[in-house]
mmCIF file of C-alpha atoms in Angstrom:
data_model
loop_
_atom_site.group_PDB
_atom_site.id
_atom_site.type_symbol
_atom_site.label_atom_id
_atom_site.label_comp_id
_atom_site.label_asym_id
_atom_site.label_seq_id
_atom_site.Cartn_x
_atom_site.Cartn_y
_atom_site.Cartn_z
ATOM 1 C CA UNK F 168 -22.986 -23.724 13.261
ATOM 2 C CA UNK F 169 -25.370 -22.578 10.027
ATOM 3 C CA UNK F 170 -25.052 -20.611 8.303
ATOM 4 C CA UNK F 171 -26.600 -17.414 9.656
ATOM 5 C CA UNK F 172 -24.316 -18.710 13.290
ATOM 6 C CA UNK F 173 -20.935 -17.245 14.363
ATOM 7 C CA UNK F 174 -19.275 -17.021 16.651
ATOM 8 C CA UNK F 175 -18.279 -13.445 17.751
ATOM 9 C CA UNK F 176 -15.666 -11.591 19.760
ATOM 10 C CA UNK F 177 -16.838 -12.506 22.919
ATOM 11 C CA UNK F 178 -16.215 -16.888 21.441
ATOM 12 C CA UNK F 179 -20.175 -16.932 22.424
ATOM 13 C CA UNK F 180 -22.554 -18.686 19.301
ATOM 14 C CA UNK F 181 -24.544 -15.877 17.698
ATOM 15 C CA UNK F 182 -27.672 -14.926 14.900
ATOM 16 C CA UNK F 183 -26.879 -12.959 12.588
ATOM 17 C CA UNK F 184 -31.360 -12.657 13.322
ATOM 18 C CA UNK F 185 -29.869 -11.202 16.211
ATOM 19 C CA UNK F 186 -27.388 -8.733 15.098
ATOM 20 C CA UNK F 187 -29.098 -6.086 16.556
ATOM 21 C CA UNK F 188 -30.118 -7.651 19.942
ATOM 22 C CA UNK F 189 -28.002 -7.907 22.670
ATOM 23 C CA UNK F 190 -25.308 -4.644 22.224
ATOM 24 C CA UNK F 191 -25.407 -3.239 26.193
ATOM 25 C CA UNK F 192 -22.500 -0.669 25.563
ATOM 26 C CA UNK F 193 -25.287 0.717 22.082
ATOM 27 C CA UNK F 194 -28.552 0.966 25.507
ATOM 28 C CA UNK F 195 -25.948 3.014 27.307
ATOM 29 C CA UNK F 196 -25.342 4.694 25.590
ATOM 30 C CA UNK F 197 -28.738 5.329 23.684
ATOM 31 C CA UNK F 198 -29.943 6.142 27.267
ATOM 32 C CA UNK F 199 -27.097 8.800 28.502
ATOM 33 C CA UNK F 200 -28.605 10.827 24.842
ATOM 34 C CA UNK F 201 -32.036 10.004 25.586
ATOM 35 C CA UNK F 202 -31.426 11.205 29.775
ATOM 36 C CA UNK F 203 -28.206 14.169 28.456
ATOM 37 C CA UNK F 204 -25.783 12.863 29.956
ATOM 38 C CA UNK F 205 -22.531 12.927 28.904
ATOM 39 C CA UNK F 206 -21.471 9.010 27.320
ATOM 40 C CA UNK F 207 -18.582 6.892 29.527
ATOM 41 C CA UNK F 208 -15.197 7.102 27.663
ATOM 42 C CA UNK F 209 -14.622 4.214 25.067
ATOM 43 C CA UNK F 210 -18.324 3.264 25.042
ATOM 44 C CA UNK F 211 -18.346 5.272 20.406
ATOM 45 C CA UNK F 212 -14.916 2.429 20.064
ATOM 46 C CA UNK F 213 -16.714 -0.263 21.569
ATOM 47 C CA UNK F 214 -20.172 -0.422 19.828
ATOM 48 C CA UNK F 215 -18.148 0.419 16.412
ATOM 49 C CA UNK F 216 -15.951 -2.801 17.722
ATOM 50 C CA UNK F 217 -19.172 -4.431 18.357
ATOM 51 C CA UNK F 218 -20.764 -3.777 14.997
ATOM 52 C CA UNK F 219 -17.562 -4.562 12.899
ATOM 53 C CA UNK F 220 -17.611 -7.969 14.089
ATOM 54 C CA UNK F 221 -20.677 -8.770 13.455
ATOM 55 C CA UNK F 222 -20.750 -7.200 9.416
ATOM 56 C CA UNK F 223 -21.536 -10.567 8.246
ATOM 57 C CA UNK F 224 -23.054 -13.313 5.539
ATOM 58 C CA UNK F 225 -24.624 -15.413 5.778
ATOM 59 C CA UNK F 226 -21.629 -19.278 4.225
ATOM 60 C CA UNK F 227 -21.997 -22.888 4.599
ATOM 61 C CA UNK F 228 -19.163 -23.075 7.367
ATOM 62 C CA UNK F 229 -21.262 -20.101 9.242
ATOM 63 C CA UNK F 230 -21.625 -16.250 8.388
ATOM 64 C CA UNK F 231 -18.321 -14.657 7.308
ATOM 65 C CA UNK F 232 -16.962 -11.338 8.665
ATOM 66 C CA UNK F 233 -17.211 -8.448 6.208
ATOM 67 C CA UNK F 234 -14.068 -6.329 7.040
ATOM 68 C CA UNK F 235 -16.382 -2.622 6.201
ATOM 69 C CA UNK F 236 -12.801 -0.612 4.907
ATOM 70 C CA UNK F 237 -14.344 -2.660 1.511
ATOM 71 C CA UNK F 238 -17.884 -1.389 1.259
ATOM 72 C CA UNK F 239 -16.999 2.281 1.057
ATOM 73 C CA UNK F 240 -14.881 1.791 -1.994
ATOM 74 C CA UNK F 241 -17.978 -0.577 -3.910
ATOM 75 C CA UNK F 242 -20.690 1.703 -2.648
ATOM 76 C CA UNK F 243 -19.829 4.888 -3.039
ATOM 77 C CA UNK F 244 -17.451 5.106 -5.737
ATOM 78 C CA UNK F 245 -19.889 4.895 -7.939
ATOM 79 C CA UNK F 246 -21.878 6.092 -7.382
ATOM 80 C CA UNK F 247 -19.931 9.595 -7.012
ATOM 81 C CA UNK F 248 -18.988 9.087 -10.040
ATOM 82 C CA UNK F 249 -22.831 8.707 -10.981
ATOM 83 C CA UNK F 250 -24.200 12.199 -9.347
ATOM 84 C CA UNK F 251 -20.514 13.754 -10.802
ATOM 85 C CA UNK F 252 -21.113 13.222 -14.981
ATOM 86 C CA UNK F 253 -24.575 14.807 -13.724
ATOM 87 C CA UNK F 254 -23.422 18.614 -14.426
ATOM 88 C CA UNK F 255 -19.753 20.469 -15.230
ATOM 89 C CA UNK F 256 -19.822 21.594 -12.048
ATOM 90 C CA UNK F 257 -20.885 18.788 -9.415
ATOM 91 C CA UNK F 258 -17.559 17.176 -11.099
ATOM 92 C CA UNK F 259 -15.636 19.535 -10.247
ATOM 93 C CA UNK F 260 -16.860 19.182 -6.267
ATOM 94 C CA UNK F 261 -16.722 15.642 -6.062
ATOM 95 C CA UNK F 262 -13.022 14.469 -8.584
ATOM 96 C CA UNK F 263 -11.500 17.636 -6.232
ATOM 97 C CA UNK F 264 -13.479 16.357 -3.034
ATOM 98 C CA UNK F 265 -12.809 13.244 -3.183
ATOM 99 C CA UNK F 266 -8.836 12.715 -3.703
ATOM 100 C CA UNK F 267 -8.782 15.170 -0.340
ATOM 101 C CA UNK F 268 -10.677 13.026 1.917
ATOM 102 C CA UNK F 269 -8.441 9.403 1.201
ATOM 103 C CA UNK F 270 -5.933 11.731 2.237
ATOM 104 C CA UNK F 271 -7.439 12.059 5.275
ATOM 105 C CA UNK F 272 -8.604 8.369 5.605
ATOM 106 C CA UNK F 273 -4.717 7.777 4.765
ATOM 107 C CA UNK F 274 -3.417 10.704 7.276
ATOM 108 C CA UNK F 275 -6.370 8.646 9.489
ATOM 109 C CA UNK F 276 -4.995 5.694 9.889
ATOM 110 C CA UNK F 277 -1.429 6.289 9.376
ATOM 111 C CA UNK F 278 -2.002 8.803 12.773
ATOM 112 C CA UNK F 279 -4.230 4.788 14.139
ATOM 113 C CA UNK F 280 -0.875 2.595 13.436
ATOM 114 C CA UNK F 281 -3.994 0.414 11.564
ATOM 115 C CA UNK F 282 -4.211 -1.885 8.375
ATOM 116 C CA UNK F 283 -6.587 -1.268 6.685
ATOM 117 C CA UNK F 284 -7.817 -3.153 2.915
ATOM 118 C CA UNK F 285 -9.598 0.135 1.431
ATOM 119 C CA UNK F 286 -7.419 1.662 -0.254
ATOM 120 C CA UNK F 287 -6.509 -2.137 -2.027
ATOM 121 C CA UNK F 288 -10.074 -2.200 -2.198
ATOM 122 C CA UNK F 289 -10.615 1.250 -4.228
ATOM 123 C CA UNK F 290 -7.616 0.328 -6.327
ATOM 124 C CA UNK F 291 -8.810 -2.709 -7.132
ATOM 125 C CA UNK F 292 -12.667 -1.499 -7.472
ATOM 126 C CA UNK F 293 -11.388 1.428 -9.174
ATOM 127 C CA UNK F 294 -9.594 -1.062 -12.100
ATOM 128 C CA UNK F 295 -12.432 -3.438 -12.291
ATOM 129 C CA UNK F 296 -15.692 -0.406 -12.684
ATOM 130 C CA UNK F 297 -13.511 2.143 -15.284
ATOM 131 C CA UNK F 298 -13.108 -1.427 -16.867
ATOM 132 C CA UNK F 299 -16.342 -2.197 -17.025
ATOM 133 C CA UNK F 300 -17.471 1.941 -18.541
ATOM 134 C CA UNK F 301 -14.966 1.610 -20.730
ATOM 135 C CA UNK F 302 -16.060 -1.843 -22.611
ATOM 136 C CA UNK F 303 -19.945 -0.252 -21.424
ATOM 137 C CA UNK F 304 -20.109 3.263 -22.911
ATOM 138 C CA UNK F 305 -16.230 4.249 -25.584
ATOM 139 C CA UNK F 306 -16.755 0.482 -27.168
ATOM 140 C CA UNK F 307 -19.391 0.075 -28.402
ATOM 141 C CA UNK F 308 -19.462 3.355 -30.398
ATOM 142 C CA UNK F 309 -17.183 1.431 -33.125
ATOM 143 C CA UNK F 310 -13.965 3.963 -32.509
ATOM 144 C CA UNK F 311 -11.894 1.371 -30.515
ATOM 145 C CA UNK F 312 -10.566 -1.266 -32.572
ATOM 146 C CA UNK F 313 -10.975 -4.788 -31.829
ATOM 147 C CA UNK F 314 -6.853 -5.080 -31.078
ATOM 148 C CA UNK F 315 -7.150 -1.667 -29.211
ATOM 149 C CA UNK F 316 -9.096 -3.457 -26.669
ATOM 150 C CA UNK F 317 -7.199 -6.196 -26.678
ATOM 151 C CA UNK F 318 -3.911 -4.360 -25.835
ATOM 152 C CA UNK F 319 -5.176 -2.797 -22.760
ATOM 153 C CA UNK F 320 -7.264 -6.459 -21.248
ATOM 154 C CA UNK F 321 -3.308 -7.609 -21.353
ATOM 155 C CA UNK F 322 -1.663 -4.117 -20.205
ATOM 156 C CA UNK F 323 -5.334 -4.709 -16.913
ATOM 157 C CA UNK F 324 -3.760 -8.959 -16.654
ATOM 158 C CA UNK F 325 0.058 -7.942 -16.345
ATOM 159 C CA UNK F 326 -0.488 -5.330 -13.960
ATOM 160 C CA UNK F 327 -2.698 -7.745 -11.186
ATOM 161 C CA UNK F 328 -0.380 -10.424 -12.510
ATOM 162 C CA UNK F 329 2.807 -8.180 -10.689
ATOM 163 C CA UNK F 330 0.295 -6.672 -8.584
ATOM 164 C CA UNK F 331 0.041 -10.662 -6.973
ATOM 165 C CA UNK F 332 3.324 -10.944 -6.823
ATOM 166 C CA UNK F 333 3.437 -7.717 -4.843
ATOM 167 C CA UNK F 334 1.183 -8.757 -2.024
ATOM 168 C CA UNK F 335 3.597 -11.825 -1.632
ATOM 169 C CA UNK F 336 6.314 -12.363 1.533
ATOM 170 C CA UNK F 337 8.395 -9.119 1.125
ATOM 171 C CA UNK F 338 11.033 -10.407 3.033
ATOM 172 C CA UNK F 339 10.661 -10.874 6.077
ATOM 173 C CA UNK F 340 13.210 -12.654 9.066
ATOM 174 C CA UNK F 341 12.080 -15.048 11.078
ATOM 175 C CA UNK F 342 10.941 -14.586 14.528
ATOM 176 C CA UNK F 343 12.699 -16.942 16.745
ATOM 177 C CA UNK F 344 11.852 -19.143 19.447
ATOM 178 C CA UNK F 345 10.973 -18.222 22.707
ATOM 179 C CA UNK F 346 13.963 -19.936 24.429
ATOM 180 C CA UNK F 347 16.342 -18.158 21.852
ATOM 181 C CA UNK F 348 15.232 -14.340 23.917
ATOM 182 C CA UNK F 349 17.443 -14.613 26.387
ATOM 183 C CA UNK F 350 20.088 -15.768 24.132
ATOM 184 C CA UNK F 351 19.311 -11.943 22.597
ATOM 185 C CA UNK F 352 18.493 -10.168 24.990
ATOM 186 C CA UNK F 353 22.984 -11.375 27.097
ATOM 187 C CA UNK F 354 24.170 -11.429 23.515
ATOM 188 C CA UNK F 355 26.822 -14.299 24.810
ATOM 189 C CA UNK F 356 28.527 -16.655 22.762
ATOM 190 C CA UNK F 357 29.523 -13.654 19.918
ATOM 191 C CA UNK F 358 32.622 -14.847 17.398
ATOM 192 C CA UNK F 359 33.810 -12.343 14.897
ATOM 193 C CA UNK F 360 33.604 -12.387 11.113
ATOM 194 C CA UNK F 361 36.280 -10.853 9.104
ATOM 195 C CA UNK F 362 36.354 -9.899 5.443
ATOM 196 C CA UNK F 363 38.339 -9.057 2.886
ATOM 197 C CA UNK F 364 37.914 -4.567 3.777
ATOM 198 C CA UNK F 365 38.486 -5.211 7.472
ATOM 199 C CA UNK F 366 35.356 -4.321 8.993
ATOM 200 C CA UNK F 367 33.523 -7.184 10.971
ATOM 201 C CA UNK F 368 30.126 -8.725 12.331
ATOM 202 C CA UNK F 369 29.036 -10.656 15.296
ATOM 203 C CA UNK F 370 27.132 -13.393 14.965
ATOM 204 C CA UNK F 371 24.343 -13.909 18.321
ATOM 205 C CA UNK F 372 23.930 -17.406 18.951
ATOM 206 C CA UNK F 373 19.905 -17.918 18.600
ATOM 207 C CA UNK F 374 19.633 -15.622 15.806
ATOM 208 C CA UNK F 375 18.309 -16.308 12.398
ATOM 209 C CA UNK F 376 20.300 -18.907 10.496
ATOM 210 C CA UNK F 377 23.469 -17.018 9.147
ATOM 211 C CA UNK F 378 23.164 -17.842 5.934
ATOM 212 C CA UNK F 379 23.463 -14.404 3.670
ATOM 213 C CA UNK F 380 19.937 -13.368 1.238
ATOM 214 C CA UNK F 381 20.980 -10.948 -1.244
ATOM 215 C CA UNK F 382 24.276 -10.221 0.611
ATOM 216 C CA UNK F 383 22.656 -9.463 3.928
ATOM 217 C CA UNK F 384 23.830 -12.257 5.928
ATOM 218 C CA UNK F 385 20.371 -12.619 8.373
ATOM 219 C CA UNK F 386 22.007 -13.803 11.346
ATOM 220 C CA UNK F 387 24.251 -10.638 13.037
ATOM 221 C CA UNK F 388 24.369 -6.848 12.367
ATOM 222 C CA UNK F 389 26.569 -4.441 10.685
ATOM 223 C CA UNK F 390 28.865 -3.957 13.205
ATOM 224 C CA UNK F 391 32.847 -3.264 14.626
ATOM 225 C CA UNK F 392 34.384 -5.448 16.813
ATOM 226 C CA UNK F 393 35.631 -2.922 18.177
ATOM 227 C CA UNK F 394 32.269 -1.579 18.588
ATOM 228 C CA UNK F 395 29.491 -3.348 20.834
ATOM 229 C CA UNK F 396 27.515 -1.135 21.555
ATOM 230 C CA UNK F 397 26.871 -1.582 18.058
ATOM 231 C CA UNK F 398 24.853 -4.049 18.610
ATOM 232 C CA UNK F 399 21.808 -1.987 20.683
ATOM 233 C CA UNK F 400 21.521 0.298 16.572
ATOM 234 C CA UNK F 401 20.561 -2.945 14.955
ATOM 235 C CA UNK F 402 18.463 -4.957 17.631
ATOM 236 C CA UNK F 403 15.023 -5.114 17.226
ATOM 237 C CA UNK F 404 13.286 -4.921 20.740
ATOM 238 C CA UNK F 405 9.387 -5.994 19.667
ATOM 239 C CA UNK F 406 10.623 -8.398 16.970
ATOM 240 C CA UNK F 407 14.061 -9.635 19.831
ATOM 241 C CA UNK F 408 16.493 -10.160 16.948
ATOM 242 C CA UNK F 409 19.622 -8.744 15.497
ATOM 243 C CA UNK F 410 18.911 -7.010 11.842
ATOM 244 C CA UNK F 411 20.716 -7.201 8.936
ATOM 245 C CA UNK F 412 22.474 -4.729 7.095
ATOM 246 C CA UNK F 413 19.110 -2.239 5.927
ATOM 247 C CA UNK F 414 16.549 -4.645 7.611
ATOM 248 C CA UNK F 415 14.286 -2.104 9.104
ATOM 249 C CA UNK F 416 10.562 -3.034 11.476
ATOM 250 C CA UNK F 417 7.320 -1.687 10.207
ATOM 251 C CA UNK F 418 5.852 -0.406 13.117
ATOM 252 C CA UNK F 419 1.744 -1.561 10.550
ATOM 253 C CA UNK F 420 3.015 -5.503 10.321
ATOM 254 C CA UNK F 421 4.884 -5.835 13.303
ATOM 255 C CA UNK F 422 7.482 -7.835 11.713
ATOM 256 C CA UNK F 423 11.463 -6.337 10.264
ATOM 257 C CA UNK F 424 11.679 -6.755 7.386
ATOM 258 C CA UNK F 425 14.939 -7.107 4.563
ATOM 259 C CA UNK F 426 15.775 -4.283 3.119
ATOM 260 C CA UNK F 427 12.278 -2.220 3.745
ATOM 261 C CA UNK F 428 11.683 0.311 1.878
ATOM 262 C CA UNK F 429 8.218 1.511 3.140
ATOM 263 C CA UNK F 430 5.195 0.092 3.986
ATOM 264 C CA UNK F 431 2.358 1.093 1.208
ATOM 265 C CA UNK F 432 -1.116 0.978 1.650
ATOM 266 C CA UNK F 433 -2.206 0.216 -1.532
ATOM 267 C CA UNK F 434 -0.834 -3.509 -1.484
ATOM 268 C CA UNK F 435 -1.894 -3.476 2.633
ATOM 269 C CA UNK F 436 2.460 -4.692 2.713
ATOM 270 C CA UNK F 437 5.247 -3.722 2.873
ATOM 271 C CA UNK F 438 8.408 -3.120 -0.012
ATOM 272 C CA UNK F 439 11.177 -4.884 0.570
ATOM 273 C CA UNK F 440 14.393 -7.614 -0.772
ATOM 274 C CA UNK F 441 11.579 -9.724 -2.485
ATOM 275 C CA UNK F 442 8.299 -8.198 -3.843
ATOM 276 C CA UNK F 443 10.646 -5.104 -4.349
ATOM 277 C CA UNK F 444 10.399 -5.872 -7.956
ATOM 278 C CA UNK F 445 6.858 -6.705 -8.385
ATOM 279 C CA UNK F 446 6.029 -3.626 -6.892
ATOM 280 C CA UNK F 447 7.336 -1.866 -9.553
ATOM 281 C CA UNK F 448 6.213 -3.484 -12.732
ATOM 282 C CA UNK F 449 2.298 -3.036 -11.295
ATOM 283 C CA UNK F 450 3.478 0.730 -11.311
ATOM 284 C CA UNK F 451 4.992 0.742 -14.253
ATOM 285 C CA UNK F 452 2.227 -1.456 -15.277
ATOM 286 C CA UNK F 453 -0.696 1.116 -14.595
ATOM 287 C CA UNK F 454 1.246 3.455 -15.491
ATOM 288 C CA UNK F 455 0.587 2.334 -19.860
ATOM 289 C CA UNK F 456 -2.404 0.669 -19.168
ATOM 290 C CA UNK F 457 -3.712 3.320 -17.433
ATOM 291 C CA UNK F 458 -2.254 6.627 -20.096
ATOM 292 C CA UNK F 459 -3.298 3.841 -22.946
ATOM 293 C CA UNK F 460 -7.284 3.459 -21.337
ATOM 294 C CA UNK F 461 -7.539 7.803 -21.013
ATOM 295 C CA UNK F 462 -6.406 8.301 -25.280
ATOM 296 C CA UNK F 463 -8.369 5.215 -26.073
ATOM 297 C CA UNK F 464 -11.509 7.272 -24.314
ATOM 298 C CA UNK F 465 -10.598 10.853 -25.230
ATOM 299 C CA UNK F 466 -10.053 10.316 -28.871
ATOM 300 C CA UNK F 467 -13.754 8.804 -28.593
ATOM 301 C CA UNK F 468 -15.837 11.203 -26.152
ATOM 302 C CA UNK F 469 -13.696 14.146 -27.413
ATOM 303 C CA UNK F 470 -12.904 13.701 -31.226
ATOM 304 C CA UNK F 471 -10.743 15.873 -33.599
ATOM 305 C CA UNK F 472 -9.017 17.092 -30.196
ATOM 306 C CA UNK F 473 -5.364 15.420 -28.897
ATOM 307 C CA UNK F 474 -5.690 13.667 -25.860
ATOM 308 C CA UNK F 475 -3.946 16.561 -23.663
ATOM 309 C CA UNK F 476 -6.439 19.444 -24.704
ATOM 310 C CA UNK F 477 -8.942 16.968 -24.645
ATOM 311 C CA UNK F 478 -8.882 16.799 -20.804
ATOM 312 C CA UNK F 479 -8.657 20.094 -20.508
ATOM 313 C CA UNK F 480 -11.453 21.268 -24.145
ATOM 314 C CA UNK F 481 -13.580 18.772 -24.876
ATOM 315 C CA UNK F 482 -16.980 21.073 -25.805
ATOM 316 C CA UNK F 483 -19.581 17.778 -26.319
ATOM 317 C CA UNK F 484 -18.151 15.665 -23.247
ATOM 318 C CA UNK F 485 -22.167 16.478 -20.929
ATOM 319 C CA UNK F 486 -24.162 16.532 -24.438
ATOM 320 C CA UNK F 487 -25.163 13.285 -23.495
ATOM 321 C CA UNK F 488 -24.871 11.821 -20.082
ATOM 322 C CA UNK F 489 -23.251 8.350 -21.959
ATOM 323 C CA UNK F 490 -20.635 10.887 -22.982
ATOM 324 C CA UNK F 491 -19.982 12.616 -19.662
ATOM 325 C CA UNK F 492 -19.168 9.468 -17.320
ATOM 326 C CA UNK F 493 -17.044 8.609 -19.684
ATOM 327 C CA UNK F 494 -15.201 11.626 -19.998
ATOM 328 C CA UNK F 495 -15.327 11.913 -15.814
ATOM 329 C CA UNK F 496 -13.823 8.306 -15.728
ATOM 330 C CA UNK F 497 -11.100 10.165 -17.897
ATOM 331 C CA UNK F 498 -10.174 13.208 -14.996
ATOM 332 C CA UNK F 499 -10.949 10.145 -12.560
ATOM 333 C CA UNK F 500 -8.452 7.663 -13.871
ATOM 334 C CA UNK F 501 -5.972 10.666 -14.901
ATOM 335 C CA UNK F 502 -6.258 12.327 -10.531
ATOM 336 C CA UNK F 503 -5.467 8.014 -9.490
ATOM 337 C CA UNK F 504 -3.473 8.200 -12.086
ATOM 338 C CA UNK F 505 -1.372 11.522 -11.513
ATOM 339 C CA UNK F 506 -0.633 10.019 -8.096
ATOM 340 C CA UNK F 507 0.806 6.930 -8.446
ATOM 341 C CA UNK F 508 3.081 7.807 -11.223
ATOM 342 C CA UNK F 509 4.222 10.418 -8.683
ATOM 343 C CA UNK F 510 5.246 7.097 -6.284
ATOM 344 C CA UNK F 511 6.552 5.696 -9.123
ATOM 345 C CA UNK F 512 9.487 8.627 -10.141
ATOM 346 C CA UNK F 513 10.634 8.395 -6.750
ATOM 347 C CA UNK F 514 10.141 4.951 -5.918
ATOM 348 C CA UNK F 515 13.253 5.376 -10.099
ATOM 349 C CA UNK F 516 14.502 8.253 -8.605
ATOM 350 C CA UNK F 517 15.833 6.160 -5.490
ATOM 351 C CA UNK F 518 16.597 3.138 -7.029
ATOM 352 C CA UNK F 519 19.163 4.995 -9.450
ATOM 353 C CA UNK F 520 20.941 6.311 -5.959
ATOM 354 C CA UNK F 521 20.370 2.982 -4.154
ATOM 355 C CA UNK F 522 18.047 4.198 -1.286
ATOM 356 C CA UNK F 523 15.800 3.546 0.315
ATOM 357 C CA UNK F 524 12.749 5.490 1.426
ATOM 358 C CA UNK F 525 13.109 4.427 4.574
ATOM 359 C CA UNK F 526 16.626 4.930 4.044
ATOM 360 C CA UNK F 527 15.855 8.214 3.043
ATOM 361 C CA UNK F 528 14.178 8.987 5.993
ATOM 362 C CA UNK F 529 15.659 8.207 8.695
ATOM 363 C CA UNK F 530 18.634 10.290 6.704
ATOM 364 C CA UNK F 531 16.105 14.396 6.802
ATOM 365 C CA UNK F 532 15.895 13.446 10.783
ATOM 366 C CA UNK F 533 19.487 12.998 11.324
ATOM 367 C CA UNK F 534 20.616 15.871 8.894
ATOM 368 C CA UNK F 535 22.465 13.174 7.049
ATOM 369 C CA UNK F 536 21.683 13.752 3.437
ATOM 370 C CA UNK F 537 20.945 15.510 0.451
ATOM 371 C CA UNK F 538 19.374 16.955 -1.527
ATOM 372 C CA UNK F 539 18.974 16.262 -5.283
ATOM 373 C CA UNK F 540 16.802 17.154 -7.922
ATOM 374 C CA UNK F 541 15.050 19.532 -6.313
ATOM 375 C CA UNK F 542 13.698 17.741 -2.912
ATOM 376 C CA UNK F 543 12.994 14.061 -5.299
ATOM 377 C CA UNK F 544 15.709 12.485 -3.794
ATOM 378 C CA UNK F 545 17.895 12.812 -0.723
ATOM 379 C CA UNK F 546 21.063 10.722 -2.173
ATOM 380 C CA UNK F 547 22.311 9.620 1.696
ATOM 381 C CA UNK F 548 25.742 8.714 -0.091
ATOM 382 C CA UNK F 549 26.363 4.847 2.205
ATOM 383 C CA UNK F 550 25.287 3.082 -0.098
ATOM 384 C CA UNK F 551 25.140 4.930 -4.164
ATOM 385 C CA UNK F 552 27.671 2.725 -6.431
ATOM 386 C CA UNK F 553 27.144 5.034 -9.700
ATOM 387 C CA UNK F 554 22.875 4.641 -12.033
ATOM 388 C CA UNK F 555 24.370 0.864 -13.522
ATOM 389 C CA UNK F 556 26.022 -0.547 -9.773
ATOM 390 C CA UNK F 557 22.953 0.581 -7.900
ATOM 391 C CA UNK F 558 20.436 -0.480 -11.251
ATOM 392 C CA UNK F 559 22.301 -4.061 -11.453
ATOM 393 C CA UNK F 560 21.647 -4.152 -7.556
ATOM 394 C CA UNK F 561 18.382 -3.395 -8.101
ATOM 395 C CA UNK F 562 17.294 -5.867 -10.348
ATOM 396 C CA UNK F 563 19.228 -8.719 -8.622
ATOM 397 C CA UNK F 564 17.151 -8.738 -5.485
ATOM 398 C CA UNK F 565 16.657 -12.082 -4.011
ATOM 399 C CA UNK F 566 18.652 -13.895 -6.566
ATOM 400 C CA UNK F 567 22.010 -15.837 -5.759
ATOM 401 C CA UNK F 568 24.217 -13.767 -2.920
ATOM 402 C CA UNK F 569 25.888 -14.804 -4.881
ATOM 403 C CA UNK F 570 25.645 -12.903 -8.217
ATOM 404 C CA UNK F 571 25.703 -9.495 -5.090
ATOM 405 C CA UNK F 572 27.835 -7.267 -4.682
ATOM 406 C CA UNK F 573 29.762 -7.055 -0.714
ATOM 407 C CA UNK F 574 28.858 -3.233 0.150
ATOM 408 C CA UNK F 575 25.227 -5.081 1.993
ATOM 409 C CA UNK F 576 27.722 -8.038 3.389
ATOM 410 C CA UNK F 577 29.322 -5.653 6.595
#
């Protein structure tokens, strides 16, 4: 392939110069529109799929496909923030409607069970653009010291490092071989393994290996030997395996994850046993860096006022365009920081009670949990061993199985 050629979704060679040609669905839709006829079912979806397949950029080994969900944040965010800086009312309208649009898109993709890079792109580009505005508009005013810029930069780098760790394997359970599925379905060769408190686990031939990871054996389900029907509770029909304790199936990733907490759209991955610590660390670094950047900017734009007062009352913010843009970006950062702060608060409370978001959601559905702290946390009582033990258990996730308590083995 030359740099402008690519293999389309039909498996045929195509060219960027002809990307707008030979679209039968588009031709038929235009013809029906001109003749005032209704479109056939699924025509718009097929047109969107065709357009998404043909949005590519030239590259050395052939044109590379561009994910359409990456484009809107790169284009709309700078435009909207610059428009919002023109007038106070424009800023109020845009900064109010922007979170609503993001929530609507989240609801749309979540309902369709679709994975999207929109939120990851929005988060990373927001960080980069806010840092660029800080260097271009705030630092040249001379009120920010060099050491403060270095501290803000280090916080941003640490947050990106933690985010890269959170993007790694969350603890996917190995998919069994195809020849082992029949053995899983029949559940033959069951052997009982005893434990110190009288509970048992049932090992299954052909399942994942029985080595314990974080106190959870991969190859058996947590059930009593006298209750073989418990296999159905831990059997994943989609992955064709028996899940260990606290594992769950993510319908967006299509995989089972050990100690599944939730699927986070901001990292476009699940949060599980292997990356939960990095996820909390990334959120913490983001909160510290964002609050620090907001304080530095407000001290520069609205001098002689405390940051909290300046956020709501800054008379000279719209005296010039540079101050207006900086103040608009501060409010955008404040909105994002408030949302991420709420997520971090819920995560810290869940860790303190040793409950995952998935377990809390299931407890609410089955009416087996207790609402605490005004409903911020759902205590299932199943794994709660006290504040210190719960945090000790969380800090030991992914380490040697010998360091874990026996609560997840049974």
